[in-house]
């Protein structure tokens, strides 16, 4: 990833899809420019978040509000090198939406193209794409409240 074309004057948002075994991470600008996305082991998530904060001017963390959210939020607040504003976003249906987005980002090749859309399973975990969607949901909510 080339960080030279990145303007540190523009804050970015860290998307976090926490899980028991693995977590999705994404870094996106307010202009919806995607700078980073990765699925990482849950045990490494906080260390990786600290590293990302050294590379990007992360202004806040957006994460899903479901099952493990409360525990993760507490852990993040305790273990992050510096405090970070954490916003919870409704993550209902985000996994289904992430599956569709995966195929938009990585169009199916070969025989997979022949499968009906609903039967296609991404060949890798898509927690990072869920993290992207969480940021987008947060940004959409912001625009709605400004325009609404």
mmCIF file of C-alpha atoms in Angstrom:
data_model
loop_
_atom_site.group_PDB
_atom_site.id
_atom_site.type_symbol
_atom_site.label_atom_id
_atom_site.label_comp_id
_atom_site.label_asym_id
_atom_site.label_seq_id
_atom_site.Cartn_x
_atom_site.Cartn_y
_atom_site.Cartn_z
ATOM 1 C CA UNK A 1 0.000 0.000 0.000
ATOM 2 C CA UNK A 2 1.372 3.361 -1.034
ATOM 3 C CA UNK A 3 0.963 5.942 1.711
ATOM 4 C CA UNK A 4 2.638 8.820 -0.152
ATOM 5 C CA UNK A 5 -0.521 9.919 -1.949
ATOM 6 C CA UNK A 6 -2.356 10.001 1.345
ATOM 7 C CA UNK A 7 -3.180 13.408 2.765
ATOM 8 C CA UNK A 8 -2.816 13.298 6.557
ATOM 9 C CA UNK A 9 -4.984 16.410 6.832
ATOM 10 C CA UNK A 10 -8.021 14.286 6.010
ATOM 11 C CA UNK A 11 -9.168 12.089 8.876
ATOM 12 C CA UNK A 12 -10.111 8.501 8.146
ATOM 13 C CA UNK A 13 -12.427 6.058 9.878
ATOM 14 C CA UNK A 14 -11.455 2.611 11.073
ATOM 15 C CA UNK A 15 -14.137 -0.029 10.550
ATOM 16 C CA UNK A 16 -14.008 -2.993 12.905
ATOM 17 C CA UNK A 17 -16.059 -6.173 12.643
ATOM 18 C CA UNK A 18 -15.152 -8.013 15.848
ATOM 19 C CA UNK A 19 -15.447 -11.760 16.182
ATOM 20 C CA UNK A 20 -14.404 -14.542 18.501
ATOM 21 C CA UNK A 21 -11.699 -15.984 16.208
ATOM 22 C CA UNK A 22 -11.216 -13.382 13.502
ATOM 23 C CA UNK A 23 -11.945 -9.705 12.963
ATOM 24 C CA UNK A 24 -12.444 -7.534 9.925
ATOM 25 C CA UNK A 25 -10.604 -4.225 9.675
ATOM 26 C CA UNK A 26 -10.995 -1.448 7.119
ATOM 27 C CA UNK A 27 -9.715 2.120 6.811
ATOM 28 C CA UNK A 28 -11.781 4.533 4.739
ATOM 29 C CA UNK A 29 -11.705 8.273 4.160
ATOM 30 C CA UNK A 30 -14.739 10.514 4.555
ATOM 31 C CA UNK A 31 -14.793 10.608 0.744
ATOM 32 C CA UNK A 32 -15.334 6.804 0.833
ATOM 33 C CA UNK A 33 -11.859 6.164 -0.535
ATOM 34 C CA UNK A 34 -10.757 2.735 0.748
ATOM 35 C CA UNK A 35 -7.164 2.652 2.015
ATOM 36 C CA UNK A 36 -6.903 -0.720 3.746
ATOM 37 C CA UNK A 37 -8.920 -3.857 4.462
ATOM 38 C CA UNK A 38 -7.878 -7.141 6.016
ATOM 39 C CA UNK A 39 -9.197 -10.097 8.016
ATOM 40 C CA UNK A 40 -6.987 -10.670 11.058
ATOM 41 C CA UNK A 41 -6.887 -13.097 13.981
ATOM 42 C CA UNK A 42 -8.905 -11.752 16.924
ATOM 43 C CA UNK A 43 -5.834 -12.131 19.160
ATOM 44 C CA UNK A 44 -3.861 -9.736 16.918
ATOM 45 C CA UNK A 45 -6.614 -7.168 16.303
ATOM 46 C CA UNK A 46 -5.640 -4.587 18.938
ATOM 47 C CA UNK A 47 -1.940 -4.638 17.994
ATOM 48 C CA UNK A 48 -2.870 -4.198 14.325
ATOM 49 C CA UNK A 49 -5.251 -1.326 15.179
ATOM 50 C CA UNK A 50 -2.392 0.386 17.058
ATOM 51 C CA UNK A 51 -0.146 -0.054 13.988
ATOM 52 C CA UNK A 52 -2.831 1.306 11.641
ATOM 53 C CA UNK A 53 -3.171 4.369 13.863
ATOM 54 C CA UNK A 54 0.523 5.099 13.309
ATOM 55 C CA UNK A 55 0.021 4.882 9.510
ATOM 56 C CA UNK A 56 -3.291 6.733 9.147
ATOM 57 C CA UNK A 57 -4.915 9.763 10.837
ATOM 58 C CA UNK A 58 -7.750 7.654 12.257
ATOM 59 C CA UNK A 59 -10.360 9.897 13.841
ATOM 60 C CA UNK A 60 -12.727 7.222 15.117
ATOM 61 C CA UNK A 61 -13.581 3.553 15.155
ATOM 62 C CA UNK A 62 -16.919 2.289 13.864
ATOM 63 C CA UNK A 63 -18.018 -1.202 14.829
ATOM 64 C CA UNK A 64 -21.078 -3.399 14.731
ATOM 65 C CA UNK A 65 -23.470 -3.385 17.663
ATOM 66 C CA UNK A 66 -24.239 -7.102 17.840
ATOM 67 C CA UNK A 67 -23.077 -10.079 19.924
ATOM 68 C CA UNK A 68 -19.505 -9.341 21.028
ATOM 69 C CA UNK A 69 -19.662 -5.538 20.673
ATOM 70 C CA UNK A 70 -19.886 -4.627 24.366
ATOM 71 C CA UNK A 71 -16.959 -6.822 25.393
ATOM 72 C CA UNK A 72 -14.799 -5.646 22.481
ATOM 73 C CA UNK A 73 -15.596 -1.982 23.107
ATOM 74 C CA UNK A 74 -14.472 -2.388 26.722
ATOM 75 C CA UNK A 75 -11.304 -4.223 25.687
ATOM 76 C CA UNK A 76 -10.451 -1.589 23.062
ATOM 77 C CA UNK A 77 -10.886 1.224 25.561
ATOM 78 C CA UNK A 78 -8.590 -0.556 28.012
ATOM 79 C CA UNK A 79 -5.895 -1.819 25.646
ATOM 80 C CA UNK A 80 -5.469 0.753 22.867
ATOM 81 C CA UNK A 81 -2.314 2.850 23.129
ATOM 82 C CA UNK A 82 -4.400 6.045 22.905
ATOM 83 C CA UNK A 83 -8.110 6.523 23.530
ATOM 84 C CA UNK A 84 -10.270 6.401 20.412
ATOM 85 C CA UNK A 85 -13.848 7.501 19.894
ATOM 86 C CA UNK A 86 -15.880 4.312 19.291
ATOM 87 C CA UNK A 87 -19.255 4.471 17.552
ATOM 88 C CA UNK A 88 -21.584 1.483 17.316
ATOM 89 C CA UNK A 89 -23.492 0.951 14.068
ATOM 90 C CA UNK A 90 -26.406 -1.368 13.312
ATOM 91 C CA UNK A 91 -24.865 -4.425 11.694
ATOM 92 C CA UNK A 92 -28.020 -6.368 10.844
ATOM 93 C CA UNK A 93 -27.840 -8.095 7.439
ATOM 94 C CA UNK A 94 -24.257 -6.886 6.984
ATOM 95 C CA UNK A 95 -22.955 -10.399 6.305
ATOM 96 C CA UNK A 96 -25.425 -10.946 3.468
ATOM 97 C CA UNK A 97 -24.642 -7.514 2.089
ATOM 98 C CA UNK A 98 -20.895 -8.217 2.408
ATOM 99 C CA UNK A 99 -21.256 -11.387 0.341
ATOM 100 C CA UNK A 100 -22.826 -9.375 -2.498
ATOM 101 C CA UNK A 101 -20.151 -6.689 -2.150
ATOM 102 C CA UNK A 102 -17.410 -9.315 -2.279
ATOM 103 C CA UNK A 103 -18.584 -10.396 -5.747
ATOM 104 C CA UNK A 104 -18.749 -6.730 -6.853
ATOM 105 C CA UNK A 105 -15.155 -6.182 -5.714
ATOM 106 C CA UNK A 106 -13.923 -9.548 -6.999
ATOM 107 C CA UNK A 107 -16.142 -10.625 -9.922
ATOM 108 C CA UNK A 108 -16.624 -14.406 -10.131
ATOM 109 C CA UNK A 109 -14.358 -16.283 -12.510
ATOM 110 C CA UNK A 110 -14.700 -19.608 -14.313
ATOM 111 C CA UNK A 111 -17.372 -22.019 -13.127
ATOM 112 C CA UNK A 112 -18.408 -19.842 -10.174
ATOM 113 C CA UNK A 113 -19.958 -17.442 -12.712
ATOM 114 C CA UNK A 114 -22.411 -20.206 -13.655
ATOM 115 C CA UNK A 115 -23.731 -20.588 -10.109
ATOM 116 C CA UNK A 116 -26.914 -18.718 -9.194
ATOM 117 C CA UNK A 117 -26.049 -15.522 -7.331
ATOM 118 C CA UNK A 118 -27.447 -16.741 -3.986
ATOM 119 C CA UNK A 119 -25.384 -19.931 -4.049
ATOM 120 C CA UNK A 120 -21.989 -18.263 -4.523
ATOM 121 C CA UNK A 121 -19.847 -18.464 -1.409
ATOM 122 C CA UNK A 122 -16.801 -16.176 -1.248
ATOM 123 C CA UNK A 123 -13.608 -18.266 -1.112
ATOM 124 C CA UNK A 124 -12.311 -16.426 1.969
ATOM 125 C CA UNK A 125 -13.646 -14.784 5.139
ATOM 126 C CA UNK A 126 -15.378 -11.477 4.406
ATOM 127 C CA UNK A 127 -15.183 -9.805 7.822
ATOM 128 C CA UNK A 128 -13.097 -6.991 6.283
ATOM 129 C CA UNK A 129 -15.895 -6.274 3.804
ATOM 130 C CA UNK A 130 -18.363 -6.160 6.713
ATOM 131 C CA UNK A 131 -16.030 -3.554 8.289
ATOM 132 C CA UNK A 132 -16.182 -1.529 5.041
ATOM 133 C CA UNK A 133 -19.995 -1.689 5.078
ATOM 134 C CA UNK A 134 -20.113 -0.540 8.709
ATOM 135 C CA UNK A 135 -18.133 2.594 7.806
ATOM 136 C CA UNK A 136 -20.429 3.216 4.836
ATOM 137 C CA UNK A 137 -23.505 2.832 7.054
ATOM 138 C CA UNK A 138 -22.056 5.341 9.497
ATOM 139 C CA UNK A 139 -21.235 7.813 6.702
ATOM 140 C CA UNK A 140 -24.724 7.409 5.197
ATOM 141 C CA UNK A 141 -26.274 8.128 8.583
ATOM 142 C CA UNK A 142 -24.147 11.280 8.809
ATOM 143 C CA UNK A 143 -25.231 12.508 5.375
ATOM 144 C CA UNK A 144 -28.866 11.772 6.140
ATOM 145 C CA UNK A 145 -28.740 13.812 9.347
ATOM 146 C CA UNK A 146 -27.077 16.716 7.483
ATOM 147 C CA UNK A 147 -29.471 16.634 4.537
ATOM 148 C CA UNK A 148 -32.556 15.544 6.463
#
